[in-house]
Coordinates of C-alpha atoms in Angstrom, one line a residue:
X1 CA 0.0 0.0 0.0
X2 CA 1.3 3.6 -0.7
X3 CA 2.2 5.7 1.8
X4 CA 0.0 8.9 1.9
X5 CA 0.7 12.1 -0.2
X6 CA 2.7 14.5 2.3
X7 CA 0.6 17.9 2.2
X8 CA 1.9 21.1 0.5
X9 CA 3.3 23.7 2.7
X10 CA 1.4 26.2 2.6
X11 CA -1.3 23.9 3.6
X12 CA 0.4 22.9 6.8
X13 CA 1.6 26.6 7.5
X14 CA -2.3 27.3 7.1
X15 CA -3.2 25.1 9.4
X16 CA -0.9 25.9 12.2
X17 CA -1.8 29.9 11.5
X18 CA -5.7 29.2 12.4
X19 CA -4.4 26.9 15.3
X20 CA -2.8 29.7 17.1
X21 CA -5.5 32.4 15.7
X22 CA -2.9 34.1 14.0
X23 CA -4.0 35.4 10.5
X24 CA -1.8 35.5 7.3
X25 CA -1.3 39.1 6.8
X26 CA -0.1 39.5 10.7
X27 CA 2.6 36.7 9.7
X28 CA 3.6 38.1 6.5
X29 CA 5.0 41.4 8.1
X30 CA 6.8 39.0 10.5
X31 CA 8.0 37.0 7.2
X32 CA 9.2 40.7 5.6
X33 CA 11.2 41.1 8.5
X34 CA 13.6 38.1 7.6
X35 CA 13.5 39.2 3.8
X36 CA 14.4 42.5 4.6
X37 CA 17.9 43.9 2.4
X38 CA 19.4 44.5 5.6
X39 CA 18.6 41.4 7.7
X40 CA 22.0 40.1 5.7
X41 CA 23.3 40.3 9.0
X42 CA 22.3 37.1 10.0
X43 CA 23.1 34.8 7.4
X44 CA 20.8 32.7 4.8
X45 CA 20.7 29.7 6.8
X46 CA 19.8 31.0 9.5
X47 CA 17.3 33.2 8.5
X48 CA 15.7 29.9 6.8
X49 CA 15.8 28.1 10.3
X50 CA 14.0 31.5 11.9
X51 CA 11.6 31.5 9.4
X52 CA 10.5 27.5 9.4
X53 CA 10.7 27.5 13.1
X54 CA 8.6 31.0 13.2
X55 CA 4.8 29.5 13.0
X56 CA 6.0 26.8 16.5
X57 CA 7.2 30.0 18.1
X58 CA 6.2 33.7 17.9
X59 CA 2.7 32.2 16.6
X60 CA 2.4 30.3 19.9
X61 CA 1.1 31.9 22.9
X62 CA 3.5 33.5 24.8
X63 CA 2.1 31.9 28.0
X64 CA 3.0 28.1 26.7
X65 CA 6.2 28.7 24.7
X66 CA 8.8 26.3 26.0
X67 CA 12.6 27.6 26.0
X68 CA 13.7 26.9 22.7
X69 CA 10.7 28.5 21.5
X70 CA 11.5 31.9 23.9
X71 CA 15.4 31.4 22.1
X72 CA 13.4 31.6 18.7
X73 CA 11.0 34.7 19.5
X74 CA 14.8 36.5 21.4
X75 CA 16.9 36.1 18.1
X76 CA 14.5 37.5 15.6
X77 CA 13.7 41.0 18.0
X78 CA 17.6 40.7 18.0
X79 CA 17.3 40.5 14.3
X80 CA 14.5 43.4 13.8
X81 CA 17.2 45.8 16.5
X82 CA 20.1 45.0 14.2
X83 CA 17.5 46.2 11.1
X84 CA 15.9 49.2 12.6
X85 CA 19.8 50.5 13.9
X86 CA 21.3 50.4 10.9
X87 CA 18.1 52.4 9.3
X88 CA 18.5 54.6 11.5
X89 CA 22.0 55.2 11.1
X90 CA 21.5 55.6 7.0
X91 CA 18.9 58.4 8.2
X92 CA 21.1 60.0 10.1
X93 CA 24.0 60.1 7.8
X94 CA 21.1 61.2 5.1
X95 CA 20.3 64.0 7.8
X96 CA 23.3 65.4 7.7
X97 CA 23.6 65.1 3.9
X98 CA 20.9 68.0 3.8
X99 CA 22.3 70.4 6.5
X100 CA 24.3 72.2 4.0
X101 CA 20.9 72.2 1.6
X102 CA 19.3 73.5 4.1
X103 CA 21.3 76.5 5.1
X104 CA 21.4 77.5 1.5
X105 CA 17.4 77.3 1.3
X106 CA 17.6 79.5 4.4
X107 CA 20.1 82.0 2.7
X108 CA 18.0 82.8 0.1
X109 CA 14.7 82.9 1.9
X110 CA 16.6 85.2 4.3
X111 CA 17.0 87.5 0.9
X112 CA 13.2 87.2 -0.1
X113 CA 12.9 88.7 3.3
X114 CA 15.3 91.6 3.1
X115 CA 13.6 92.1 -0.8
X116 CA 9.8 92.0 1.6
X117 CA 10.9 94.4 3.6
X118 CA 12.1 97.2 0.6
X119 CA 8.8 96.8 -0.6
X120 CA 7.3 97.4 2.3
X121 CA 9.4 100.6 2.4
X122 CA 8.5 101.6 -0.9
X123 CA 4.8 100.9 -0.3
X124 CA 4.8 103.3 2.8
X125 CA 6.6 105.9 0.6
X126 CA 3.4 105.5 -1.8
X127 CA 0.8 105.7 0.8
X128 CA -0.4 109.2 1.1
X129 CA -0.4 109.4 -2.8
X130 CA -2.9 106.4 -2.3
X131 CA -4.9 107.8 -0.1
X132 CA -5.2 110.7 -2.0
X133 CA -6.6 108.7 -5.0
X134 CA -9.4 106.9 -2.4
X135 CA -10.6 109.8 -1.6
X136 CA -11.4 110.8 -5.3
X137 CA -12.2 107.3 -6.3
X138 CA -14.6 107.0 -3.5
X139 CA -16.1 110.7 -4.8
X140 CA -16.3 109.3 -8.0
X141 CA -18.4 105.9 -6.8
X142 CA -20.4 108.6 -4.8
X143 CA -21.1 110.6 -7.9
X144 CA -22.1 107.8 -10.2
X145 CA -23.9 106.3 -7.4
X146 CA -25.9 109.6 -7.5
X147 CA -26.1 109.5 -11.5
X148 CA -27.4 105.8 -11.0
X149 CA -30.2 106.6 -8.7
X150 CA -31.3 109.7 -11.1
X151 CA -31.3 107.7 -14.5
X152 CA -33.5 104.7 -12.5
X153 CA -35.6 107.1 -11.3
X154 CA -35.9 108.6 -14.8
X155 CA -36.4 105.1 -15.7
X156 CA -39.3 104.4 -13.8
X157 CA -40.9 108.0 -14.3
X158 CA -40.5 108.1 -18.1
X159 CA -41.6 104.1 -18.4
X160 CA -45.0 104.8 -16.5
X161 CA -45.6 107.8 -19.2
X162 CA -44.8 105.5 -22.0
X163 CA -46.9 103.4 -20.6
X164 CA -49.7 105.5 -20.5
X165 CA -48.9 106.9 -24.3
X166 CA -48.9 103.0 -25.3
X167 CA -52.2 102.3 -23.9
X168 CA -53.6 105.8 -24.7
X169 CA -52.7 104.8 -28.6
X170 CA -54.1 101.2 -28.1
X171 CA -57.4 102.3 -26.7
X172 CA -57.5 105.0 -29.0
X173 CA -56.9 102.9 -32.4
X174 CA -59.5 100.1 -30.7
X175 CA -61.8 102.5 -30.2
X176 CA -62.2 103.5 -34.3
X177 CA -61.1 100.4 -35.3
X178 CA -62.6 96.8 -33.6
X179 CA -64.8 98.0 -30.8
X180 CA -66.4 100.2 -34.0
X181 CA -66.6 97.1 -35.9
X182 CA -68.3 95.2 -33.5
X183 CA -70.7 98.5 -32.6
X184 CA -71.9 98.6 -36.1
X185 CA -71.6 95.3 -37.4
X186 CA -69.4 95.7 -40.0
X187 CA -66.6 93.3 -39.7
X188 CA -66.2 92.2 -42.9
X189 CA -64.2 89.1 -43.6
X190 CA -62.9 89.0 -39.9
X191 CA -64.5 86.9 -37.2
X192 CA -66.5 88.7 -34.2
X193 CA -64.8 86.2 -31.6
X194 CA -61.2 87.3 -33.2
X195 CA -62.1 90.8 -32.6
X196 CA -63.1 90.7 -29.0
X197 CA -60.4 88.9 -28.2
X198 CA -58.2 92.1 -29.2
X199 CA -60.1 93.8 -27.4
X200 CA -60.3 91.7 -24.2
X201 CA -56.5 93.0 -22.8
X202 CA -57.7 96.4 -23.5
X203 CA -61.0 95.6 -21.3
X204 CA -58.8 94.7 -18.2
X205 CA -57.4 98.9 -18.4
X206 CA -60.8 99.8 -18.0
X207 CA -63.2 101.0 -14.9
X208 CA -65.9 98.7 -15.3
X209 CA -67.9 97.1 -12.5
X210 CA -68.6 93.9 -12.3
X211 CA -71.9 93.5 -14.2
X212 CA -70.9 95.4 -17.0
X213 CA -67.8 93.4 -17.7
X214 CA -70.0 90.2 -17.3
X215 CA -72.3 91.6 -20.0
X216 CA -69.6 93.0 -22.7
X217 CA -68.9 90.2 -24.4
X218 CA -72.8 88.9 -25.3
X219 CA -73.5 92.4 -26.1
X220 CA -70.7 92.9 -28.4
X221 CA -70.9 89.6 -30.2
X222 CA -74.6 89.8 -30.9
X223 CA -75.5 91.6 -33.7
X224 CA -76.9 95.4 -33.7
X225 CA -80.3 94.1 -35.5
X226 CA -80.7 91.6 -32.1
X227 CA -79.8 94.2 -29.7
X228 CA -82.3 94.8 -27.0
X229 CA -82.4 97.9 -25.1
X230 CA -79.8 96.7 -22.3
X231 CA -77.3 95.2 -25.3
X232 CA -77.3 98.7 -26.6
X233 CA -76.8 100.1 -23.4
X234 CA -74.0 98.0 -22.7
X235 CA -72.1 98.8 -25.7
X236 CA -73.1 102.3 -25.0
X237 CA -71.1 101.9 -21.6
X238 CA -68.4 100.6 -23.2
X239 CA -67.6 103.3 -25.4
X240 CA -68.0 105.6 -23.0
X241 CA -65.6 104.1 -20.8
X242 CA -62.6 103.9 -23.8
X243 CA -63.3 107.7 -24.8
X244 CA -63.2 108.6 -20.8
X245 CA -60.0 106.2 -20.0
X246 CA -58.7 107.6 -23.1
X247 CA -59.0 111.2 -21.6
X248 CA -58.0 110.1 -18.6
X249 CA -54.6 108.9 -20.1
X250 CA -54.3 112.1 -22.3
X251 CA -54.2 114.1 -19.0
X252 CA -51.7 112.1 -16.8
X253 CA -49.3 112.2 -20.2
X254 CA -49.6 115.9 -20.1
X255 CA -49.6 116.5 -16.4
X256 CA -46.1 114.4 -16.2
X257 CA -44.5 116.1 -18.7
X258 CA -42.7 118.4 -16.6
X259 CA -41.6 115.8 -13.9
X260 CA -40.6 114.2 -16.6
X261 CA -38.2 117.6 -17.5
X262 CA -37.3 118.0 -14.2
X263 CA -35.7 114.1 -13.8
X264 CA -33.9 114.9 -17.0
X265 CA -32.0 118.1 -15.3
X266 CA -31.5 115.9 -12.2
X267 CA -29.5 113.6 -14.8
X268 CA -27.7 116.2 -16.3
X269 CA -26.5 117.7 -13.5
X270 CA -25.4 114.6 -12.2
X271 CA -23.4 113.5 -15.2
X272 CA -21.5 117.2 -14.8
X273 CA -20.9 116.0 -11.3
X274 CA -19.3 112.3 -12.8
X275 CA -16.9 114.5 -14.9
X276 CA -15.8 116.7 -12.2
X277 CA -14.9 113.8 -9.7
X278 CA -13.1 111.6 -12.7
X279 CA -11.0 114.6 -13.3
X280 CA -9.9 114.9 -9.9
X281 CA -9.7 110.7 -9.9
X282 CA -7.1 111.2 -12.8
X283 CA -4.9 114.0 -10.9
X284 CA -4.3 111.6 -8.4
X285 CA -3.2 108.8 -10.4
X286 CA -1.1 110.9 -11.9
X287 CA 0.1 111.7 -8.7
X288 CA 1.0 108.1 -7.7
X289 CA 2.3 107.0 -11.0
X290 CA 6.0 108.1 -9.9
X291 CA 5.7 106.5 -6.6
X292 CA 4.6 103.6 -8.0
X293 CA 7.9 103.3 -10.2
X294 CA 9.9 102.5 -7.3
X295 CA 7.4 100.1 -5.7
X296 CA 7.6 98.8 -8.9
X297 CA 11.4 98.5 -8.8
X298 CA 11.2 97.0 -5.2
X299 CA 8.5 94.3 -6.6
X300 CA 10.9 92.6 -9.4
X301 CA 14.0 92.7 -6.6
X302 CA 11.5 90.7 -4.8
X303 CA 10.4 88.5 -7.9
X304 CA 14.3 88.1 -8.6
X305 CA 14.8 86.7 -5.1
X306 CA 11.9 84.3 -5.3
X307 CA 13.1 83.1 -8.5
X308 CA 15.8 82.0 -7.1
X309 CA 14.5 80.1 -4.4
X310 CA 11.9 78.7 -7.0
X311 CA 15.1 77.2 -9.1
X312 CA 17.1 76.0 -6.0
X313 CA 14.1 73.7 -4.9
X314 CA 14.6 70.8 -7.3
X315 CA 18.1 70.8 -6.4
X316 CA 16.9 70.8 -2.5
X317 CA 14.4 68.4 -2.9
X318 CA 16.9 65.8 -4.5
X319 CA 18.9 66.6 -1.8
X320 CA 15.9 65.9 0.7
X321 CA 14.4 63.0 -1.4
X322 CA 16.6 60.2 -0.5
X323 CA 16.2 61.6 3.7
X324 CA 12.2 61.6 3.4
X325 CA 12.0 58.1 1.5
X326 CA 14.8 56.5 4.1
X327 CA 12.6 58.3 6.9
X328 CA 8.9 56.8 5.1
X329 CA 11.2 53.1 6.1
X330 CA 11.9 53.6 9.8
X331 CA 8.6 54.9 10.1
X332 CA 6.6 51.8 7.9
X333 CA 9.2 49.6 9.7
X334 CA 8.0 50.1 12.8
X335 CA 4.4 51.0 12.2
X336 CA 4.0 47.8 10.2
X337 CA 6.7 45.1 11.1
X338 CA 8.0 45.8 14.8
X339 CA 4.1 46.4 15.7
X340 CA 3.6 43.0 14.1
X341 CA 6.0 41.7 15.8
X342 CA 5.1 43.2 19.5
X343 CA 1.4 41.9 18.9
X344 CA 2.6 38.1 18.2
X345 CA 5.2 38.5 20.9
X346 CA 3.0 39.4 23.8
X347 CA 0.0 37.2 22.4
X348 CA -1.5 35.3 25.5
X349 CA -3.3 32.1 24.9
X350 CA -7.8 32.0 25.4
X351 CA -7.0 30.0 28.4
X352 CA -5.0 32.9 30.2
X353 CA -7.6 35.5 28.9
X354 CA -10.6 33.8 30.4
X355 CA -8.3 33.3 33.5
X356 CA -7.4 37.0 33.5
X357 CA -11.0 37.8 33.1
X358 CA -12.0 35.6 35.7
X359 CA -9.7 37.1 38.0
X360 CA -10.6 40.5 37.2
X361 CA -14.3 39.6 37.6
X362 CA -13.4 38.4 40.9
X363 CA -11.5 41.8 41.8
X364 CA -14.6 43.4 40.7
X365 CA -16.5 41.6 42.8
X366 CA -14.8 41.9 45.8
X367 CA -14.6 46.1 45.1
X368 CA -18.3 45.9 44.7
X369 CA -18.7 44.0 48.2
X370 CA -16.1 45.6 49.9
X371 CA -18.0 49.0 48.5
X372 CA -21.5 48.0 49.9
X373 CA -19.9 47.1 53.3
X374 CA -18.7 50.3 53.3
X375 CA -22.4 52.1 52.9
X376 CA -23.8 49.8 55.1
X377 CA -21.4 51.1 58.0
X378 CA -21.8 54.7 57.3
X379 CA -25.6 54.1 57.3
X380 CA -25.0 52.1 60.7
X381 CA -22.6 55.1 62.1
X382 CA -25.3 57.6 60.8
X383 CA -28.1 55.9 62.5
X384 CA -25.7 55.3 65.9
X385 CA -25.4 59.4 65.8
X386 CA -28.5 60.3 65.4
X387 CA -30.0 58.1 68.6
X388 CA -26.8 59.7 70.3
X389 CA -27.8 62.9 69.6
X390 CA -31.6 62.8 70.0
X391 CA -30.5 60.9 73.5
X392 CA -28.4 63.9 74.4
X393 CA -31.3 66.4 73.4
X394 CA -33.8 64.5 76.1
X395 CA -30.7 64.7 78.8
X396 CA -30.8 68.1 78.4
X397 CA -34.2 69.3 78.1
X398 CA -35.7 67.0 81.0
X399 CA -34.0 68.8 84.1
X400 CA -35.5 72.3 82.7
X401 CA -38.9 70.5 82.3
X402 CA -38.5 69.1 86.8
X403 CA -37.1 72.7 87.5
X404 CA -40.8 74.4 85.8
X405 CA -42.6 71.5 87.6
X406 CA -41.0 72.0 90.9
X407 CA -41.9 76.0 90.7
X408 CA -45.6 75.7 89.8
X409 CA -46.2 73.5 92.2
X410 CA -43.8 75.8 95.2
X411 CA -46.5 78.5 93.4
X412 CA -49.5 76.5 93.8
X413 CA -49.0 75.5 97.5
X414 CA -48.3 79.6 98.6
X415 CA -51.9 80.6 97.2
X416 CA -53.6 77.6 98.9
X417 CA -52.1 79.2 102.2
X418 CA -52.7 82.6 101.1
X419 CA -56.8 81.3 100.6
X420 CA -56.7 78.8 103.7
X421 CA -59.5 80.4 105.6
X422 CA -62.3 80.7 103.3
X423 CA -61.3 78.1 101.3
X424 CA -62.4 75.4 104.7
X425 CA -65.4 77.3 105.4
X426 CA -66.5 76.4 101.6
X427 CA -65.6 73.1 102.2
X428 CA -67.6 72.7 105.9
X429 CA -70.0 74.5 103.9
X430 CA -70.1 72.0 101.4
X431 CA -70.4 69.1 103.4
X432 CA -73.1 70.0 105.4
X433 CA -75.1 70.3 102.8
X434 CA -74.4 66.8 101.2
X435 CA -75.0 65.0 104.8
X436 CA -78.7 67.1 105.0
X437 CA -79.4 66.2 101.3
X438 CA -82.1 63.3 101.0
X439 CA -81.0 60.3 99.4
X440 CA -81.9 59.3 96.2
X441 CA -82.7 55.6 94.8
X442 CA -81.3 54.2 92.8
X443 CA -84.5 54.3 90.5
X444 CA -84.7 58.2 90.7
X445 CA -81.5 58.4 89.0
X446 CA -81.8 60.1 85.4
X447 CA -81.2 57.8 82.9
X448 CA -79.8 59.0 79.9
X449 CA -81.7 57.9 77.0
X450 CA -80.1 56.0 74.1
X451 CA -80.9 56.3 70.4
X452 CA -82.0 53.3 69.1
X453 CA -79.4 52.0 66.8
X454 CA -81.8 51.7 64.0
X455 CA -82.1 55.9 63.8
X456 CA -78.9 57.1 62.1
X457 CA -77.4 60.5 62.6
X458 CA -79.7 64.5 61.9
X459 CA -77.4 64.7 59.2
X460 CA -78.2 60.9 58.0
X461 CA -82.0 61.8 58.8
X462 CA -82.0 64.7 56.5
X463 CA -80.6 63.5 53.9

């Protein structure tokens, strides 16, 4: 019989991964550790031997690795030291590879500042000619702000008048021209329902109530020879109200008029005003145009300088290239890899957890216990103080109370002596009479009568 197929090893590393719940990307950063370029330091063999004997080692639990297996785990964090020193030494030597870029970066950033600060100068030197032209630019913005506000209230004066001419000329050619048509009954070719509806946006301007308006459009369509009396008064109405709108209109166009002048003076006059202020606007940039020069002069020193530093940065960041990528490695070394290999290394087994958790359940426990005991004897000191204290209170209030006892009754017995003469008469008084009183039987007695039980109360009785 054959002996059975030995299985792959990836199969068998698989295997032991899930055993010890370690997954295969956690393993893999250990496994990049041994493949590293600098991990030459130990040699091939025995990084082969470290990396077969890695899944029966740093995978196991760190709680039930024997000895040799502790040996394992020892060598490859010497390993991963060895890796991350020598990284950092190429970082450092890489460091000081871009001291002497750095100083000339800082040179001629030094020299954008020096070329800042003429400018600065220059501007300051400029700053009253400046002002200067604010002043007449912000006269100017006044003045066409002014000229604005005068052409849009021209605008809206002049548009309401040609408004008002529009319609006047509309209700005006309507009235000799459909609204006749339809009066007389002459429309010739056209329909009567095409005519009204010209007329119908020309209706709409006029003052008419709502009965009338309800009424036009019969009246209009139906023919003069079938107009009744209230037809013909209708269209009578009509008319009458397009020759009195019409009026209407003629007056407001002729009673604007002169507003209508007087916005167009306000617009010239403040156009005049717009040229005066741009004149002065132009004097002052005039003014500044000298100034300006030098700022100018002081802006291309400064362009010059940043140039400069513009064409030095490729050269700085070759220089800084190699630095940055070497530091990116330390950094992804031991973000990646040592963290990898910190996580495997202190990896406990379930069997310590749930021990550990145990264990801190029980301290929790015990905290919670300890905790209650402690309430329970402050409630018990708290309840101890009060009966102290309401014990003390009776100590001290019960000798006052004797003391006041004691002195009403000293007061008592000095009026009964005081009163001791009449006071035995009454009583010898009192007696004698009882002793010469007839006796009374027992059957004389009042009796008091009782209710019978089954008459309840007045109030019972009443209600």
């Amino acid at each position: 019989e054959a002996a059975p197929a030995e299985e792959p090893a990836s199969k068998r590393l698989a295997a032991t991964l899930k055993k010890h719940a370690v997954s295969q990307s956690l393993y893999k950063h250990i496994v990049e550790i041994l493949e590293h370029p600098l991990a030459d330091t130990f040699s091939q063999e025995s990084r082969e031997m470290l990396l077969a004997a890695l899944p029966h080692s740093l995978c196991v639990p760190s709680d039930e690795r024997q000895e040799f297996q502790e040996s394992i785990v020892k060598m490859m964090g010497q390993l991963m030291g060895q890796i991350l020193a020598t990284m950092q030494t190429c970082l450092d030597a890489e460091n000081e590879r871009v001291a002497g870029s750095e100083a000339k970066k800082q040179e001629l950033e030094e020299t954008i500042q020096a070329a800042e600060a003429a400018l600065s100068k220059a501007q300051d030197v400029t700053a009253a000619h400046q002002t200067e032209l604010n002043l007449a630019c912000s006269a100017t913005q006044s003045a066409h702000a002014e000229l604005t506000k005068a052409k849009d209230v021209q605008k809206a004066g002049d548009a309401a008048q040609a408004l008002a001419r529009t319609d006047k000329e509309a209700l005006e050619a309507a009235l000799v021209g459909d609204l006749e048509k339809l009066k007389s009954g002459d429309v010739g070719d056209a329909a009567p329902d095409m005519l009204y509806q010209h007329l119908e946006p020309l209706l709409l301007k006029l003052d008419l109530d709502a009965s009338l308006r309800s009424a036009t459009k019969p009246a209009l369509l139906n023919a003069p020879a079938g107009r009744g009396l209230f037809d013909k008064k209708v269209v009578e109405e009509i008319e009458n109200s397009f020759t009195a709108k019409i009026e209407q209109l003629s007056k407001h166009i002729a009673e604007s008029q002169p507003a209508a002048d007087a916005r167009m003076l306000v617009v010239t006059e403040a156009e005049g005003k717009v040229a005066e202020a741009e004149a002065v606007q132009n004097a002052a940039a005039d003014g500044l145009a000298s100034a300006r020069a030098v700022q100018k002069h002081a802006q291309a020193s400064l362009k010059a300088a940043k140039a400069s530093l513009t064409e030095f940065k490729p050269e700085y960041k070759k220089a800084t290239e190699v630095r940055d990528q070497q530091q990116v490695q330390v950094q992804t070394f031991m973000d990646v890899n040592v963290a990898a290999f910190d996580v495997l290394s202190a990896k406990i087994s379930a069997k310590k957890k749930k021990a550990m958790a145990a264990a801190a359940e029980a301290e929790a426990a015990a905290m919670a216990a300890a905790a209650e005991a402690e309430v329970s004897a402050q409630a018990e000191a708290a309840e101890a103080a009060n009966a102290a204290n309401e014990a003390e209170t009776r100590d001290a209030t019960m000798p006052a109370a004797e003391e006041m006892a004691a002195t009403e009754e000293t007061e008592a017995k000095g009026s009964a002596a005081a009163d001791g003469t009449s006071t035995t008469d009454g009583e010898s008084a009192a007696c004698a009479a009882a002793e010469s009183a007839p006796e009374r039987s027992v059957e004389e007695t009042p009796k008091i009568i009782e209710a019978p039980a089954a008459i309840g109360s007045v109030a019972e009785l009443g209600a």
